[in-house]
Tab-separated table of C-alpha atoms in Angstrom:
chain	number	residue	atom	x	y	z
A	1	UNK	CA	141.774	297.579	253.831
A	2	UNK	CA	140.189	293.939	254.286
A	3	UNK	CA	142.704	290.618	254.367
A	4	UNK	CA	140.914	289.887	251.579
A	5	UNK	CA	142.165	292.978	249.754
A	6	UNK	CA	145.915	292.946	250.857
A	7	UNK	CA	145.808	289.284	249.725
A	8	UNK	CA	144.898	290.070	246.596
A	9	UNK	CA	147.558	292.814	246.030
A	10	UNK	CA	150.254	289.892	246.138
A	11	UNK	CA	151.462	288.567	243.113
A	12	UNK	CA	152.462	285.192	244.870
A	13	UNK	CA	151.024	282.329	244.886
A	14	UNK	CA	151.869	280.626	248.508
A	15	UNK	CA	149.779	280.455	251.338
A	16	UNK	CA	149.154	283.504	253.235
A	17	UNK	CA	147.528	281.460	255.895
A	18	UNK	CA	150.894	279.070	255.661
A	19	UNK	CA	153.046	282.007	256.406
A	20	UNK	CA	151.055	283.132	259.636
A	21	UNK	CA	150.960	279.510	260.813
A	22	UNK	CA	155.196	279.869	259.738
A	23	UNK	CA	154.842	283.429	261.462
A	24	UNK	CA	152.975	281.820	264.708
A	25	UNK	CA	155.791	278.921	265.178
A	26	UNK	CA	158.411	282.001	264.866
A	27	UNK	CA	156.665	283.915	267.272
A	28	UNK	CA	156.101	280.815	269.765
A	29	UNK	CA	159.991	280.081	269.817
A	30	UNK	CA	160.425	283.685	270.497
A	31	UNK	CA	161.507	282.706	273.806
A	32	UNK	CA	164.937	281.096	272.678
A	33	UNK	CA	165.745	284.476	270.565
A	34	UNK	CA	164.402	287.456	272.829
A	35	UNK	CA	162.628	287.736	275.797
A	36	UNK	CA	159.894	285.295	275.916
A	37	UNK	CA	157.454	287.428	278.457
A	38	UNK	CA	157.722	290.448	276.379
A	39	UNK	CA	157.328	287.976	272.729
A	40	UNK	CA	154.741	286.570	273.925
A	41	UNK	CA	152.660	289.630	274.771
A	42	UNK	CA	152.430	290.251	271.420
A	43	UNK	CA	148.722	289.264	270.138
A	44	UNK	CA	147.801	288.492	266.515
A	45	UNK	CA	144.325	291.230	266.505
A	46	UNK	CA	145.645	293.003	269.406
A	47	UNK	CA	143.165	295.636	268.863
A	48	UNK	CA	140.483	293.694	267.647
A	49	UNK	CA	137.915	294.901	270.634
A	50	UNK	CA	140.155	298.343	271.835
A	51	UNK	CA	140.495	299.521	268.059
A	52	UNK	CA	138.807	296.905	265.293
A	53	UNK	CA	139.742	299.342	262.604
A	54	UNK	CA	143.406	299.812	263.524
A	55	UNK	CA	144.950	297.623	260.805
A	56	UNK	CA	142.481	299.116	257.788
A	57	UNK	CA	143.611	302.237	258.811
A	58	UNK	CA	147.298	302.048	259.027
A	59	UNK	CA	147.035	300.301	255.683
A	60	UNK	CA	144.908	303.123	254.116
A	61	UNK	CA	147.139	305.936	254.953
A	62	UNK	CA	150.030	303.352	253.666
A	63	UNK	CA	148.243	302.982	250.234
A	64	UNK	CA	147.394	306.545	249.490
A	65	UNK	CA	151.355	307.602	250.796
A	66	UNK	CA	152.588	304.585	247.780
A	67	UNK	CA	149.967	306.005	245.246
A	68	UNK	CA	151.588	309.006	245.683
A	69	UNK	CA	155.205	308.144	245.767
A	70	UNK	CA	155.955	304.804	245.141
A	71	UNK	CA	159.154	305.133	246.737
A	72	UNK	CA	157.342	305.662	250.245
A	73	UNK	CA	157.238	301.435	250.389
A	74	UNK	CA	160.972	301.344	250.728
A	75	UNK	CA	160.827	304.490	253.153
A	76	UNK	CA	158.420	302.749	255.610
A	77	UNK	CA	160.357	299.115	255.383
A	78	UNK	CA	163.605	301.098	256.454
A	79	UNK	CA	162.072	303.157	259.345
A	80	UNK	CA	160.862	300.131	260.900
A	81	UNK	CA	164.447	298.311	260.971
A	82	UNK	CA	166.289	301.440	261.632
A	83	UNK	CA	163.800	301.401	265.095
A	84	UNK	CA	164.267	297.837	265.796
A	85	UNK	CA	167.771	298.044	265.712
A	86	UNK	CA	168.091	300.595	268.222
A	87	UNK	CA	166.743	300.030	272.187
A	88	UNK	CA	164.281	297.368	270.255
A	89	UNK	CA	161.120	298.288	268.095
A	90	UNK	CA	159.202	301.118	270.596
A	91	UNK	CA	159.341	303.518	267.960
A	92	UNK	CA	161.968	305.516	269.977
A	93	UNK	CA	163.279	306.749	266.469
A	94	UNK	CA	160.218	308.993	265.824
A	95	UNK	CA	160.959	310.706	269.002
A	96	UNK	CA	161.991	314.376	268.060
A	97	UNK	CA	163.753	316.461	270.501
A	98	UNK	CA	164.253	320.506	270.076
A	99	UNK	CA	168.309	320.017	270.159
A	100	UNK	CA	168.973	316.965	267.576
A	101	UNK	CA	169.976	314.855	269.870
A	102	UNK	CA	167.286	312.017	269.440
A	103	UNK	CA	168.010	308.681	267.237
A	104	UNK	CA	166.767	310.114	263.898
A	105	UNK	CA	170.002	312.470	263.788
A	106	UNK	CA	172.408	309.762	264.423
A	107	UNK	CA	174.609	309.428	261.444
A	108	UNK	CA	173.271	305.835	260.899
A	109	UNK	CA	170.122	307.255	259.945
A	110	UNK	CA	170.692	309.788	257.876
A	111	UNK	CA	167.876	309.595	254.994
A	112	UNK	CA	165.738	307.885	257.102
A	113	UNK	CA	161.960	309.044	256.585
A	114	UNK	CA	158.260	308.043	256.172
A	115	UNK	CA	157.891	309.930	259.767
A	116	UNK	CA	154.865	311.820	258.039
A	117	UNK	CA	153.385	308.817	257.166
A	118	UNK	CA	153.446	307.644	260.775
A	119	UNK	CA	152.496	310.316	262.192
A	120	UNK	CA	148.634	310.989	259.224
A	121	UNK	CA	147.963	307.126	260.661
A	122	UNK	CA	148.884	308.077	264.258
A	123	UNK	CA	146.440	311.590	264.123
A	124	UNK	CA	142.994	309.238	262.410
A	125	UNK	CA	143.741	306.772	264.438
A	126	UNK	CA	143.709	309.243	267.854
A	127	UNK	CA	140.217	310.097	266.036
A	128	UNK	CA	138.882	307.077	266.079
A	129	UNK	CA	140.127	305.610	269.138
A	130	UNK	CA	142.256	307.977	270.950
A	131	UNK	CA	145.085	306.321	273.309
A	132	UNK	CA	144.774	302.824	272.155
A	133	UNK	CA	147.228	301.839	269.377
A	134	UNK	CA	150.699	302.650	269.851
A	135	UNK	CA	153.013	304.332	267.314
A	136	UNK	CA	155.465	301.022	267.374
A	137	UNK	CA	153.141	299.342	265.917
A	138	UNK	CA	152.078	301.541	263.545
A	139	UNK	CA	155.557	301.682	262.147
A	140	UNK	CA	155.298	297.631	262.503
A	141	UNK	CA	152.230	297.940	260.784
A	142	UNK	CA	153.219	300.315	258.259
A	143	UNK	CA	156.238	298.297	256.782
A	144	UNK	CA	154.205	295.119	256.477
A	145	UNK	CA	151.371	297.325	254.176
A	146	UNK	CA	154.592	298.886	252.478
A	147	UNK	CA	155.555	295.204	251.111
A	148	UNK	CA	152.573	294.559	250.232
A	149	UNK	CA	152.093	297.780	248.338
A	150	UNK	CA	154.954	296.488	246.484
A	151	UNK	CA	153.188	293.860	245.617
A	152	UNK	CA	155.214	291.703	248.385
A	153	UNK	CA	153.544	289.368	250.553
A	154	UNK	CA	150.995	289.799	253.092
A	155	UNK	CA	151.771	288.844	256.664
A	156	UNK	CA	150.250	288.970	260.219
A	157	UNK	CA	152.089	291.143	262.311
A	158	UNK	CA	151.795	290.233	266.084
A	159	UNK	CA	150.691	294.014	267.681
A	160	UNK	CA	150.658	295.023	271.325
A	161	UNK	CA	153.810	296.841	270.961
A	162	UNK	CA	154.197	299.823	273.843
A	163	UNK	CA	156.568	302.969	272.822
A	164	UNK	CA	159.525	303.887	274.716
A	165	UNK	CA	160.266	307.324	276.487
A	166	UNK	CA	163.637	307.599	275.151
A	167	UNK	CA	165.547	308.924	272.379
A	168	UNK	CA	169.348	309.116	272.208
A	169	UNK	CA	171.198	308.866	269.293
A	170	UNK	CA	174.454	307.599	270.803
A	171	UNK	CA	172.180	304.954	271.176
A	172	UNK	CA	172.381	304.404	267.390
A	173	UNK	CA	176.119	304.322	267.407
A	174	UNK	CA	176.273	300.373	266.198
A	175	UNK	CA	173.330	300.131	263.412
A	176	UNK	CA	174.850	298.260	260.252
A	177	UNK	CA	176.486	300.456	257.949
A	178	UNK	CA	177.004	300.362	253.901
A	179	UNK	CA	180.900	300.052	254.940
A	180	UNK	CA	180.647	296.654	257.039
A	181	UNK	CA	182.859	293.849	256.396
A	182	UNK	CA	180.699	290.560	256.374
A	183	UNK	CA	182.592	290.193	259.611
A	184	UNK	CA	180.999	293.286	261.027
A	185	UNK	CA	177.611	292.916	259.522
A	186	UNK	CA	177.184	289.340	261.229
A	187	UNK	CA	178.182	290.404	264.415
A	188	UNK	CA	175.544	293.073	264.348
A	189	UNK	CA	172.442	291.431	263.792
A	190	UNK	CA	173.879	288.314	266.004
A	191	UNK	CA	173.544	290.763	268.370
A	192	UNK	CA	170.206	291.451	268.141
A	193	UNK	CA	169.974	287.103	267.741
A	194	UNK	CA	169.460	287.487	264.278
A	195	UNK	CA	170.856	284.461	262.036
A	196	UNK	CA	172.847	285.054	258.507
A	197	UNK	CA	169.603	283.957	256.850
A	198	UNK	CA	168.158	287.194	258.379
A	199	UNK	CA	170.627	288.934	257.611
A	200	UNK	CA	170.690	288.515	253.736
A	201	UNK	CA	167.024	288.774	253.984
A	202	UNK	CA	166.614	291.978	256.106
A	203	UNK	CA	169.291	293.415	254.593
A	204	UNK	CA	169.633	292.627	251.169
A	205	UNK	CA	166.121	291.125	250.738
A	206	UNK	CA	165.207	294.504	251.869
A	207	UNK	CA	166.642	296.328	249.302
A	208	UNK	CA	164.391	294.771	245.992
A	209	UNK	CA	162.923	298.104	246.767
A	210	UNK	CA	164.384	301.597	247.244
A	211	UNK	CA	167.017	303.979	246.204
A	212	UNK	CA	170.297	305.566	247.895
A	213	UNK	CA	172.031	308.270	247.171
A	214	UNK	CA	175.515	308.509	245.750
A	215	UNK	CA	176.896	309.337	249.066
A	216	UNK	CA	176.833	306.102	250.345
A	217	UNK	CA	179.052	304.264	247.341
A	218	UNK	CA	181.456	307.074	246.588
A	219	UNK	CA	184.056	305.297	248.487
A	220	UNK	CA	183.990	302.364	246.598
A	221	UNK	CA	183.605	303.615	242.766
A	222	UNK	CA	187.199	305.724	244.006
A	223	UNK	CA	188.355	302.393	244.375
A	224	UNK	CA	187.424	301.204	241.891
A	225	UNK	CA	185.776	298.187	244.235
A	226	UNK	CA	186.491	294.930	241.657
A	227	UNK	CA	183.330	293.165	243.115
A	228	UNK	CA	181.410	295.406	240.834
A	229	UNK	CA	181.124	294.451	236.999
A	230	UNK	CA	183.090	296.706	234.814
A	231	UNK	CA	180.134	297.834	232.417
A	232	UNK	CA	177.699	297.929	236.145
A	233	UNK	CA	181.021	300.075	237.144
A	234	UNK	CA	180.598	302.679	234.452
A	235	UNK	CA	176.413	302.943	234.807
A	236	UNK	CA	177.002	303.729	238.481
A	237	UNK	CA	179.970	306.002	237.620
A	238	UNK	CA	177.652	308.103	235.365
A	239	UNK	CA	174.823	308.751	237.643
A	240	UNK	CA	177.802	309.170	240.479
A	241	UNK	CA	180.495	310.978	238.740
A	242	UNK	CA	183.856	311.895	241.147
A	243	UNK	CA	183.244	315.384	242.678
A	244	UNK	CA	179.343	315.007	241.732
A	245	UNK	CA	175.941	315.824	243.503
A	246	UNK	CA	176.147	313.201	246.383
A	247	UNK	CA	172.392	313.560	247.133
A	248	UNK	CA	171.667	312.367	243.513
A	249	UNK	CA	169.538	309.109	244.380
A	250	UNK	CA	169.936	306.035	242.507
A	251	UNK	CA	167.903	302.413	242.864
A	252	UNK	CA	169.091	299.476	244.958
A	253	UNK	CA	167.949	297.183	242.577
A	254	UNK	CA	168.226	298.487	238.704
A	255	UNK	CA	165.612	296.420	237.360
A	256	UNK	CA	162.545	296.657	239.238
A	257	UNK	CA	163.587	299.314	242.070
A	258	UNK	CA	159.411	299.430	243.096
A	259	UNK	CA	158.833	295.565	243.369
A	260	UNK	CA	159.517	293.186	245.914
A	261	UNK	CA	160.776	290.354	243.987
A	262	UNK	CA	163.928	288.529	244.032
A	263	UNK	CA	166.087	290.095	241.316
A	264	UNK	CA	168.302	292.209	243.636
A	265	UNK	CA	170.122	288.687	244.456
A	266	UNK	CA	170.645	287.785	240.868
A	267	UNK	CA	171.944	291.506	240.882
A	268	UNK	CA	174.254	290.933	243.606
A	269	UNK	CA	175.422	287.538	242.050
A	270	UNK	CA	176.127	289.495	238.670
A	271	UNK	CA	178.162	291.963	240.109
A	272	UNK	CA	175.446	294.710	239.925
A	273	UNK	CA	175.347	295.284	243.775
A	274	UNK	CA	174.757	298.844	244.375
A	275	UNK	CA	175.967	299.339	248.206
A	276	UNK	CA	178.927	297.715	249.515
A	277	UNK	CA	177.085	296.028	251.977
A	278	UNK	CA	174.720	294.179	249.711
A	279	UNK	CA	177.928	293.309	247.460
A	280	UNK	CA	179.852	291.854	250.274
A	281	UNK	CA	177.169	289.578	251.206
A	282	UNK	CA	177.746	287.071	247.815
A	283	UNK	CA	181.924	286.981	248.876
A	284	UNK	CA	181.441	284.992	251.941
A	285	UNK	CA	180.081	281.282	250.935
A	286	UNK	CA	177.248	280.622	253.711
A	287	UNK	CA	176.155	283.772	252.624
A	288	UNK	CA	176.543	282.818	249.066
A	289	UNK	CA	174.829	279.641	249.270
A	290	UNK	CA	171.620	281.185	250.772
A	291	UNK	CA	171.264	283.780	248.111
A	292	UNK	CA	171.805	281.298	245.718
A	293	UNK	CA	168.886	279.005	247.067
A	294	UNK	CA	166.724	282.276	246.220
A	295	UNK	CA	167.397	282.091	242.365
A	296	UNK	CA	167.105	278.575	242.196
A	297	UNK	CA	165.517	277.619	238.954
A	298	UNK	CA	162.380	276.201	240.545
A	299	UNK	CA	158.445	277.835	240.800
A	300	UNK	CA	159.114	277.541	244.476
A	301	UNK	CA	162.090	279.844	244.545
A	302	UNK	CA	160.385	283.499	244.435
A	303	UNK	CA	157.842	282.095	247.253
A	304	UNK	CA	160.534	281.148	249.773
A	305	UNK	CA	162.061	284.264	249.626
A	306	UNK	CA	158.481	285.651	250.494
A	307	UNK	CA	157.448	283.737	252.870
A	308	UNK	CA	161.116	283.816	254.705
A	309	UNK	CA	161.275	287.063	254.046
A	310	UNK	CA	157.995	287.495	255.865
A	311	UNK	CA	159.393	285.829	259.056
A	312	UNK	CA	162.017	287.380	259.614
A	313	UNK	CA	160.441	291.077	259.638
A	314	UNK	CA	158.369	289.289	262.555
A	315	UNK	CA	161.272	287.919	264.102
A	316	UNK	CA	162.992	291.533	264.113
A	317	UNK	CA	159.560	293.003	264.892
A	318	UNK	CA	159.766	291.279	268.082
A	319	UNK	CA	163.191	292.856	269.341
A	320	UNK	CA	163.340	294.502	272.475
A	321	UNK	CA	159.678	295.253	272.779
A	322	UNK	CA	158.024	296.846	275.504
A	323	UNK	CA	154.641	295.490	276.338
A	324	UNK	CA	152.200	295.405	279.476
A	325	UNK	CA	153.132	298.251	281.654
A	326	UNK	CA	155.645	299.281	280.149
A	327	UNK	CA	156.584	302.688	278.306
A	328	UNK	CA	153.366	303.951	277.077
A	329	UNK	CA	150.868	304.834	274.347
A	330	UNK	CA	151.599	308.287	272.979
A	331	UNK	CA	149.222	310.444	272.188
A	332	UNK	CA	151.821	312.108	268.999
A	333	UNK	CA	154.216	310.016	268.084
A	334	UNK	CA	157.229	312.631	267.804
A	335	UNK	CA	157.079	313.549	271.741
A	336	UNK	CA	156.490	310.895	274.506
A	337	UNK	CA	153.351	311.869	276.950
């Protein structure tokens, strides 16, 4: 798929050449958030000359996986945090070992898929240019053509990514949980030098698109949490009734659960929150004031929340990679050479 094409998926109207010059400046101050030789091995066109097709690829596979379940987009934009979050983005989470002991079976990540996905780009790509483009960034790769699929902005994603040779999950003992106090949940992505801006777009942003499943807010319709709305309270209570399926999946946002757009903060404002976590987020007032600045009643308001939106899945692309010599390119992404 052409930029031309993915450009013309998006609904919005800003810049796309704005937000890689907003992307670039992100990138280039890399070295005051994460390690600056690894950030800045990153390469806009990485594979331009080793694998000219990469992106088109990766973006194919991506479009025919949201043609055919449109909840795939949401799948692919979690895998990719879920990896970052955990020994940086080296696509250690698709890692597979024989006794369950590898990141994907941490409880964090429980319901954490799209590894098919991954691994139809990873097998055309070995095709076309075997041992060249590394399965971290096609999960990188992968989430960006998921938002746009969504009809979310398009965004250059700085590749050159190398994939780690480890997979733990005790590793993924700390990823942000549905339960986190705001407390909790700012520690953890300050952590991984992540700002509360991030953190309301990565994690709340993030969920304009998506389901979960009645697991995850059991707890709080038992008690009855009061930041929910009382008629919000009884839909969720219906699809989640008390000693109900708890696989039974249900949208993050209610209103337009397969497009990026900025209506899962005026859900969160209007007590419609879904996960705890997401809820939370409008009870603390920094946290407030930047979700507000989202729904302000400007033309400009659904385009910042794009473009910063856009930014900071670079910034978090850019955690803990492992570039140059290090790690490796894998020939399948589920097993390490």
């Amino acid at each position: 798929m052409s930029r031309g094409v993915r450009e013309s998926i998006s609904k919005h109207s800003f810049s796309s050449r704005m937000i890689t010059i907003g992307i670039f400046l992100v990138l280039f101050s890399a070295h005051d958030l994460f390690s600056f030789s690894e950030a800045q091995q990153l390469q806009f066109g990485f594979y331009s000359e080793t694998c000219p097709s990469a992106e088109s690829i990766v973006g194919d596979v991506v479009k025919q996986a949201v043609t055919k379940d449109p909840g795939n987009a949401a799948v692919l934009l979690r895998l990719h945090f879920h990896d970052c979050f955990v020994e940086g983005c080296d696509g250690s989470i698709l890692i597979k070992h024989e006794v369950n002991d590898d990141e994907r079976f941490a409880p964090g990540n429980a319901g954490v898929g799209g590894f098919d996905v991954i691994d139809n780009a990873k097998s055309e790509l070995e095709r076309l240019c075997p041992g060249v483009v590394s399965c971290a960034d096609i999960v990188a790769l992968a989430a960006r053509d998921a938002v746009i699929a969504a009809k979310g902005p398009f965004y250059e994603v700085p590749t050159g990514r190398r994939d780690g040779l480890t997979s733990d999950k005790s590793n993924a003992a700390n990823l942000p949980d549905v339960e986190d106090s705001i407390n909790i949940l700012k520690s953890k992505f300050r952590e991984k030098r992540l700002s509360d801006k991030d953190l309301v777009l990565l994690s709340a942003g993030a969920h304009t698109i998506g389901t979960t499943a009645c697991f995850f807010i059991m707890s709080r319709l038992d008690a009855q949490d009061s930041t929910i709305s009382p008629d919000f309270f009884q839909v969720l209570r219906s699809k989640c009734p008390k000693g109900g399926d708890v696989n039974v999946r249900i949208p993050l946002d209610w209103e337009s659960q397969f497009v990026f757009d900025e209506q899962i903060f005026r859900n969160i404002r209007d007590g419609k929150g879904v996960i705890k976590s997401d809820s939370v987020l409008y009870q603390d007032n920094d946290m407030k004031n930047i979700i507000e600045s989202y729904l302000a009643s400007n033309e400009s308001s659904e385009a910042n929340f794009a473009a910063d939106f856009a930014e900071a899945m670079v910034k978090m692309g850019v955690i803990g990679v492992k570039t140059g010599v290090q790690g490796e390119v894998r020939r399948i992404c589920n097993a390490t050479n």
